[in-house]
mmCIF file of N, CA and C in Angstrom:
data_model
loop_
_atom_site.group_PDB
_atom_site.id
_atom_site.type_symbol
_atom_site.label_atom_id
_atom_site.label_comp_id
_atom_site.label_asym_id
_atom_site.label_seq_id
_atom_site.Cartn_x
_atom_site.Cartn_y
_atom_site.Cartn_z
ATOM 1 N N ASP A 1 45.095 -9.209 4.889
ATOM 2 C CA ASP A 1 44.484 -8.740 3.664
ATOM 3 C C ASP A 1 43.672 -9.854 2.990
ATOM 4 N N ASP A 2 44.170 -11.069 3.014
ATOM 5 C CA ASP A 2 43.450 -12.179 2.382
ATOM 6 C C ASP A 2 42.096 -12.421 3.044
ATOM 7 N N LYS A 3 42.046 -12.309 4.369
ATOM 8 C CA LYS A 3 40.780 -12.506 5.084
ATOM 9 C C LYS A 3 39.782 -11.397 4.743
ATOM 10 N N ILE A 4 40.280 -10.175 4.625
ATOM 11 C CA ILE A 4 39.405 -9.052 4.267
ATOM 12 C C ILE A 4 38.837 -9.259 2.868
ATOM 13 N N ILE A 5 39.680 -9.622 1.934
ATOM 14 C CA ILE A 5 39.243 -9.848 0.554
ATOM 15 C C ILE A 5 38.231 -10.984 0.493
ATOM 16 N N ALA A 6 38.508 -12.072 1.188
ATOM 17 C CA ALA A 6 37.586 -13.214 1.208
ATOM 18 C C ALA A 6 36.240 -12.807 1.814
ATOM 19 N N SER A 7 36.260 -12.026 2.863
ATOM 20 C CA SER A 7 35.019 -11.574 3.497
ATOM 21 C C SER A 7 34.223 -10.665 2.571
ATOM 22 N N LEU A 8 34.893 -9.750 1.895
ATOM 23 C CA LEU A 8 34.199 -8.841 0.984
ATOM 24 C C LEU A 8 33.547 -9.589 -0.176
ATOM 25 N N LYS A 9 34.165 -10.675 -0.612
ATOM 26 C CA LYS A 9 33.610 -11.461 -1.716
ATOM 27 C C LYS A 9 32.305 -12.144 -1.333
ATOM 28 N N THR A 10 32.084 -12.388 -0.061
ATOM 29 C CA THR A 10 30.865 -13.066 0.379
ATOM 30 C C THR A 10 29.863 -12.115 1.043
ATOM 31 N N THR A 11 30.186 -10.834 1.100
ATOM 32 C CA THR A 11 29.297 -9.857 1.722
ATOM 33 C C THR A 11 28.082 -9.608 0.842
ATOM 34 N N LYS A 12 26.921 -9.577 1.440
ATOM 35 C CA LYS A 12 25.672 -9.304 0.729
ATOM 36 C C LYS A 12 25.034 -8.058 1.343
ATOM 37 N N TRP A 13 24.442 -7.221 0.479
ATOM 38 C CA TRP A 13 23.757 -6.023 0.927
ATOM 39 C C TRP A 13 22.437 -5.961 0.171
ATOM 40 N N ASP A 14 21.335 -6.265 0.862
ATOM 41 C CA ASP A 14 20.028 -6.294 0.217
ATOM 42 C C ASP A 14 19.785 -5.002 -0.556
ATOM 43 N N GLY A 15 19.307 -5.155 -1.785
ATOM 44 C CA GLY A 15 18.980 -4.006 -2.605
ATOM 45 C C GLY A 15 20.163 -3.390 -3.336
ATOM 46 N N ARG A 16 21.331 -3.962 -3.184
ATOM 47 C CA ARG A 16 22.518 -3.502 -3.902
ATOM 48 C C ARG A 16 22.999 -4.641 -4.781
ATOM 49 N N LEU A 17 22.693 -4.529 -6.052
ATOM 50 C CA LEU A 17 23.031 -5.554 -7.029
ATOM 51 C C LEU A 17 22.647 -6.941 -6.499
ATOM 52 N N GLU A 18 21.424 -7.012 -6.015
ATOM 53 C CA GLU A 18 20.894 -8.236 -5.411
ATOM 54 C C GLU A 18 20.266 -9.112 -6.499
ATOM 55 N N GLU A 19 20.743 -10.331 -6.634
ATOM 56 C CA GLU A 19 20.185 -11.257 -7.619
ATOM 57 C C GLU A 19 18.887 -11.837 -7.060
ATOM 58 N N VAL A 20 17.769 -11.513 -7.711
ATOM 59 C CA VAL A 20 16.462 -11.970 -7.247
ATOM 60 C C VAL A 20 15.943 -13.160 -8.048
ATOM 61 N N TYR A 21 16.420 -13.321 -9.261
ATOM 62 C CA TYR A 21 16.186 -14.473 -10.137
ATOM 63 C C TYR A 21 17.485 -14.677 -10.905
ATOM 64 N N PRO A 22 17.682 -15.818 -11.507
ATOM 65 C CA PRO A 22 18.903 -15.986 -12.292
ATOM 66 C C PRO A 22 19.045 -14.879 -13.337
ATOM 67 N N ASP A 23 20.147 -14.181 -13.268
ATOM 68 C CA ASP A 23 20.473 -13.079 -14.188
ATOM 69 C C ASP A 23 19.519 -11.888 -14.117
ATOM 70 N N VAL A 24 18.775 -11.754 -13.020
ATOM 71 C CA VAL A 24 17.925 -10.579 -12.792
ATOM 72 C C VAL A 24 18.367 -9.963 -11.464
ATOM 73 N N TYR A 25 18.797 -8.702 -11.555
ATOM 74 C CA TYR A 25 19.360 -8.033 -10.390
ATOM 75 C C TYR A 25 18.582 -6.769 -10.072
ATOM 76 N N LEU A 26 18.492 -6.452 -8.791
ATOM 77 C CA LEU A 26 17.875 -5.221 -8.331
ATOM 78 C C LEU A 26 18.933 -4.355 -7.674
ATOM 79 N N ASP A 27 18.794 -3.056 -7.857
ATOM 80 C CA ASP A 27 19.657 -2.132 -7.133
ATOM 81 C C ASP A 27 18.850 -0.890 -6.808
ATOM 82 N N GLY A 28 18.986 -0.421 -5.604
ATOM 83 C CA GLY A 28 18.220 0.732 -5.134
ATOM 84 C C GLY A 28 18.957 2.044 -5.258
ATOM 85 N N ALA A 29 19.808 2.192 -6.259
ATOM 86 C CA ALA A 29 20.530 3.457 -6.440
ATOM 87 C C ALA A 29 19.515 4.589 -6.560
ATOM 88 N N HIS A 30 19.570 5.533 -5.639
ATOM 89 C CA HIS A 30 18.532 6.569 -5.601
ATOM 90 C C HIS A 30 19.091 7.994 -5.656
ATOM 91 N N ASN A 31 20.385 8.103 -5.927
ATOM 92 C CA ASN A 31 20.982 9.421 -6.107
ATOM 93 C C ASN A 31 22.133 9.307 -7.105
ATOM 94 N N ILE A 32 22.698 10.425 -7.486
ATOM 95 C CA ILE A 32 23.722 10.432 -8.534
ATOM 96 C C ILE A 32 24.957 9.616 -8.140
ATOM 97 N N PRO A 33 25.540 9.812 -6.958
ATOM 98 C CA PRO A 33 26.718 9.001 -6.617
ATOM 99 C C PRO A 33 26.434 7.494 -6.620
ATOM 100 N N ALA A 34 25.245 7.107 -6.138
ATOM 101 C CA ALA A 34 24.894 5.677 -6.133
ATOM 102 C C ALA A 34 24.721 5.164 -7.556
ATOM 103 N N MET A 35 24.136 5.985 -8.439
ATOM 104 C CA MET A 35 23.959 5.581 -9.831
ATOM 105 C C MET A 35 25.306 5.454 -10.532
ATOM 106 N N GLU A 36 26.214 6.376 -10.267
ATOM 107 C CA GLU A 36 27.552 6.299 -10.862
ATOM 108 C C GLU A 36 28.267 5.024 -10.428
ATOM 109 N N ALA A 37 28.167 4.720 -9.137
ATOM 110 C CA ALA A 37 28.797 3.499 -8.616
ATOM 111 C C ALA A 37 28.152 2.255 -9.222
ATOM 112 N N LEU A 38 26.836 2.257 -9.327
ATOM 113 C CA LEU A 38 26.133 1.121 -9.921
ATOM 114 C C LEU A 38 26.594 0.886 -11.344
ATOM 115 N N MET A 39 26.657 1.938 -12.135
ATOM 116 C CA MET A 39 27.038 1.781 -13.535
ATOM 117 C C MET A 39 28.479 1.288 -13.673
ATOM 118 N N ARG A 40 29.376 1.774 -12.833
ATOM 119 C CA ARG A 40 30.767 1.267 -12.858
ATOM 120 C C ARG A 40 30.790 -0.215 -12.505
ATOM 121 N N ASN A 41 30.009 -0.601 -11.494
ATOM 122 C CA ASN A 41 29.973 -2.006 -11.083
ATOM 123 C C ASN A 41 29.383 -2.891 -12.167
ATOM 124 N N ILE A 42 28.312 -2.442 -12.792
ATOM 125 C CA ILE A 42 27.707 -3.222 -13.877
ATOM 126 C C ILE A 42 28.727 -3.444 -14.990
ATOM 127 N N GLN A 43 29.404 -2.371 -15.355
ATOM 128 C CA GLN A 43 30.384 -2.475 -16.445
ATOM 129 C C GLN A 43 31.508 -3.449 -16.076
ATOM 130 N N TYR A 44 31.920 -3.440 -14.840
ATOM 131 C CA TYR A 44 33.018 -4.310 -14.395
ATOM 132 C C TYR A 44 32.554 -5.760 -14.227
ATOM 133 N N ILE A 45 31.453 -5.952 -13.544
ATOM 134 C CA ILE A 45 30.996 -7.303 -13.191
ATOM 135 C C ILE A 45 30.400 -8.047 -14.389
ATOM 136 N N PHE A 46 29.637 -7.330 -15.217
ATOM 137 C CA PHE A 46 28.901 -7.964 -16.302
ATOM 138 C C PHE A 46 29.440 -7.561 -17.666
ATOM 139 N N LYS A 47 30.716 -7.346 -17.770
ATOM 140 C CA LYS A 47 31.316 -6.783 -18.991
ATOM 141 C C LYS A 47 31.079 -7.608 -20.247
ATOM 142 N N ASP A 48 30.874 -8.896 -20.129
ATOM 143 C CA ASP A 48 30.700 -9.744 -21.308
ATOM 144 C C ASP A 48 29.247 -10.171 -21.524
ATOM 145 N N LYS A 49 28.295 -9.525 -20.841
ATOM 146 C CA LYS A 49 26.896 -9.920 -20.953
ATOM 147 C C LYS A 49 26.068 -8.797 -21.576
ATOM 148 N N LYS A 50 24.968 -9.200 -22.203
ATOM 149 C CA LYS A 50 24.010 -8.222 -22.716
ATOM 150 C C LYS A 50 23.220 -7.700 -21.518
ATOM 151 N N ILE A 51 23.133 -6.393 -21.408
ATOM 152 C CA ILE A 51 22.488 -5.761 -20.261
ATOM 153 C C ILE A 51 21.253 -5.001 -20.714
ATOM 154 N N THR A 52 20.156 -5.187 -19.995
ATOM 155 C CA THR A 52 18.972 -4.357 -20.155
ATOM 156 C C THR A 52 18.658 -3.763 -18.791
ATOM 157 N N ILE A 53 18.456 -2.462 -18.759
ATOM 158 C CA ILE A 53 18.185 -1.778 -17.495
ATOM 159 C C ILE A 53 16.729 -1.334 -17.472
ATOM 160 N N LEU A 54 16.027 -1.712 -16.426
ATOM 161 C CA LEU A 54 14.681 -1.223 -16.173
ATOM 162 C C LEU A 54 14.827 -0.112 -15.145
ATOM 163 N N PHE A 55 14.510 1.107 -15.545
ATOM 164 C CA PHE A 55 14.730 2.265 -14.684
ATOM 165 C C PHE A 55 13.413 2.772 -14.134
ATOM 166 N N SER A 56 13.415 3.043 -12.851
ATOM 167 C CA SER A 56 12.264 3.626 -12.184
ATOM 168 C C SER A 56 12.789 4.550 -11.093
ATOM 169 N N ALA A 57 12.095 5.655 -10.872
ATOM 170 C CA ALA A 57 12.524 6.582 -9.826
ATOM 171 C C ALA A 57 11.331 7.383 -9.330
ATOM 172 N N LEU A 58 11.426 7.808 -8.099
ATOM 173 C CA LEU A 58 10.412 8.695 -7.551
ATOM 174 C C LEU A 58 10.595 10.089 -8.145
ATOM 175 N N LYS A 59 9.511 10.843 -8.233
ATOM 176 C CA LYS A 59 9.572 12.137 -8.910
ATOM 177 C C LYS A 59 10.425 13.169 -8.179
ATOM 178 N N ASP A 60 10.747 12.947 -6.911
ATOM 179 C CA ASP A 60 11.584 13.911 -6.192
ATOM 180 C C ASP A 60 13.081 13.649 -6.376
ATOM 181 N N LYS A 61 13.431 12.682 -7.205
ATOM 182 C CA LYS A 61 14.838 12.359 -7.472
ATOM 183 C C LYS A 61 15.337 13.100 -8.709
ATOM 184 N N GLU A 62 16.628 13.120 -8.898
ATOM 185 C CA GLU A 62 17.240 13.779 -10.055
ATOM 186 C C GLU A 62 17.218 12.816 -11.254
ATOM 187 N N ILE A 63 16.041 12.608 -11.782
ATOM 188 C CA ILE A 63 15.807 11.598 -12.813
ATOM 189 C C ILE A 63 16.639 11.869 -14.063
ATOM 190 N N ALA A 64 16.626 13.097 -14.562
ATOM 191 C CA ALA A 64 17.366 13.413 -15.792
ATOM 192 C C ALA A 64 18.856 13.136 -15.627
ATOM 193 N N LYS A 65 19.408 13.478 -14.482
ATOM 194 C CA LYS A 65 20.842 13.251 -14.255
ATOM 195 C C LYS A 65 21.148 11.756 -14.116
ATOM 196 N N MET A 66 20.235 11.020 -13.482
ATOM 197 C CA MET A 66 20.455 9.578 -13.368
ATOM 198 C C MET A 66 20.388 8.920 -14.738
ATOM 199 N N LEU A 67 19.421 9.336 -15.561
ATOM 200 C CA LEU A 67 19.329 8.784 -16.914
ATOM 201 C C LEU A 67 20.540 9.186 -17.752
ATOM 202 N N GLU A 68 21.042 10.376 -17.541
ATOM 203 C CA GLU A 68 22.250 10.815 -18.245
ATOM 204 C C GLU A 68 23.424 9.888 -17.922
ATOM 205 N N GLU A 69 23.513 9.472 -16.682
ATOM 206 C CA GLU A 69 24.590 8.553 -16.272
ATOM 207 C C GLU A 69 24.419 7.204 -16.963
ATOM 208 N N ILE A 70 23.200 6.686 -16.999
ATOM 209 C CA ILE A 70 22.941 5.386 -17.623
ATOM 210 C C ILE A 70 23.272 5.426 -19.111
ATOM 211 N N THR A 71 22.893 6.517 -19.777
ATOM 212 C CA THR A 71 23.064 6.575 -21.223
ATOM 213 C C THR A 71 24.513 6.760 -21.661
ATOM 214 N N LYS A 72 25.409 6.912 -20.730
ATOM 215 C CA LYS A 72 26.842 6.930 -21.067
ATOM 216 C C LYS A 72 27.304 5.548 -21.525
ATOM 217 N N TYR A 73 26.520 4.536 -21.215
ATOM 218 C CA TYR A 73 26.853 3.156 -21.524
ATOM 219 C C TYR A 73 25.921 2.646 -22.611
ATOM 220 N N ASN A 74 26.347 1.637 -23.305
ATOM 221 C CA ASN A 74 25.579 1.117 -24.433
ATOM 222 C C ASN A 74 24.684 -0.046 -23.980
ATOM 223 N N TYR A 75 23.719 0.269 -23.119
ATOM 224 C CA TYR A 75 22.791 -0.743 -22.631
ATOM 225 C C TYR A 75 21.394 -0.413 -23.117
ATOM 226 N N ASP A 76 20.567 -1.441 -23.261
ATOM 227 C CA ASP A 76 19.153 -1.208 -23.526
ATOM 228 C C ASP A 76 18.524 -0.672 -22.242
ATOM 229 N N ILE A 77 17.635 0.296 -22.387
ATOM 230 C CA ILE A 77 16.987 0.901 -21.228
ATOM 231 C C ILE A 77 15.475 0.836 -21.433
ATOM 232 N N VAL A 78 14.773 0.391 -20.410
ATOM 233 C CA VAL A 78 13.320 0.350 -20.427
ATOM 234 C C VAL A 78 12.839 1.371 -19.400
ATOM 235 N N LEU A 79 11.993 2.281 -19.846
ATOM 236 C CA LEU A 79 11.427 3.294 -18.962
ATOM 237 C C LEU A 79 9.927 3.129 -18.924
ATOM 238 N N GLN A 80 9.354 3.374 -17.783
ATOM 239 C CA GLN A 80 7.898 3.373 -17.686
ATOM 240 C C GLN A 80 7.492 4.572 -16.851
ATOM 241 N N LYS A 81 6.611 5.358 -17.408
ATOM 242 C CA LYS A 81 6.115 6.511 -16.678
ATOM 243 C C LYS A 81 4.694 6.204 -16.204
ATOM 244 N N ARG A 82 4.500 6.343 -14.934
ATOM 245 C CA ARG A 82 3.184 6.134 -14.356
ATOM 246 C C ARG A 82 2.818 7.347 -13.522
ATOM 247 N N LYS A 83 1.578 7.653 -13.518
ATOM 248 C CA LYS A 83 1.087 8.741 -12.694
ATOM 249 C C LYS A 83 0.287 8.127 -11.562
ATOM 250 N N TYR A 84 0.713 8.391 -10.350
ATOM 251 C CA TYR A 84 0.009 7.877 -9.179
ATOM 252 C C TYR A 84 -0.756 9.021 -8.537
ATOM 253 N N ARG A 85 -1.886 8.707 -8.015
ATOM 254 C CA ARG A 85 -2.706 9.742 -7.357
ATOM 255 C C ARG A 85 -2.401 9.834 -5.898
#
């Protein structure tokens, strides 16, 4: 069990809570279960930090439901709507 725990602590998964700059993280949560997991992880890992979420999603995703999940938490949220041709 100790080896498994130690291995999990050093496991990296690109695009999953990936630190790209100091205190700047990216996550590719693209569906409701992934968003729920992300929000639980943020709350657990960064519980004592001020959090700002920059949210972006493709139009074929369940955007309203994902935003509903985010707004359950008291974080600042930045949204940007762009229209691509």
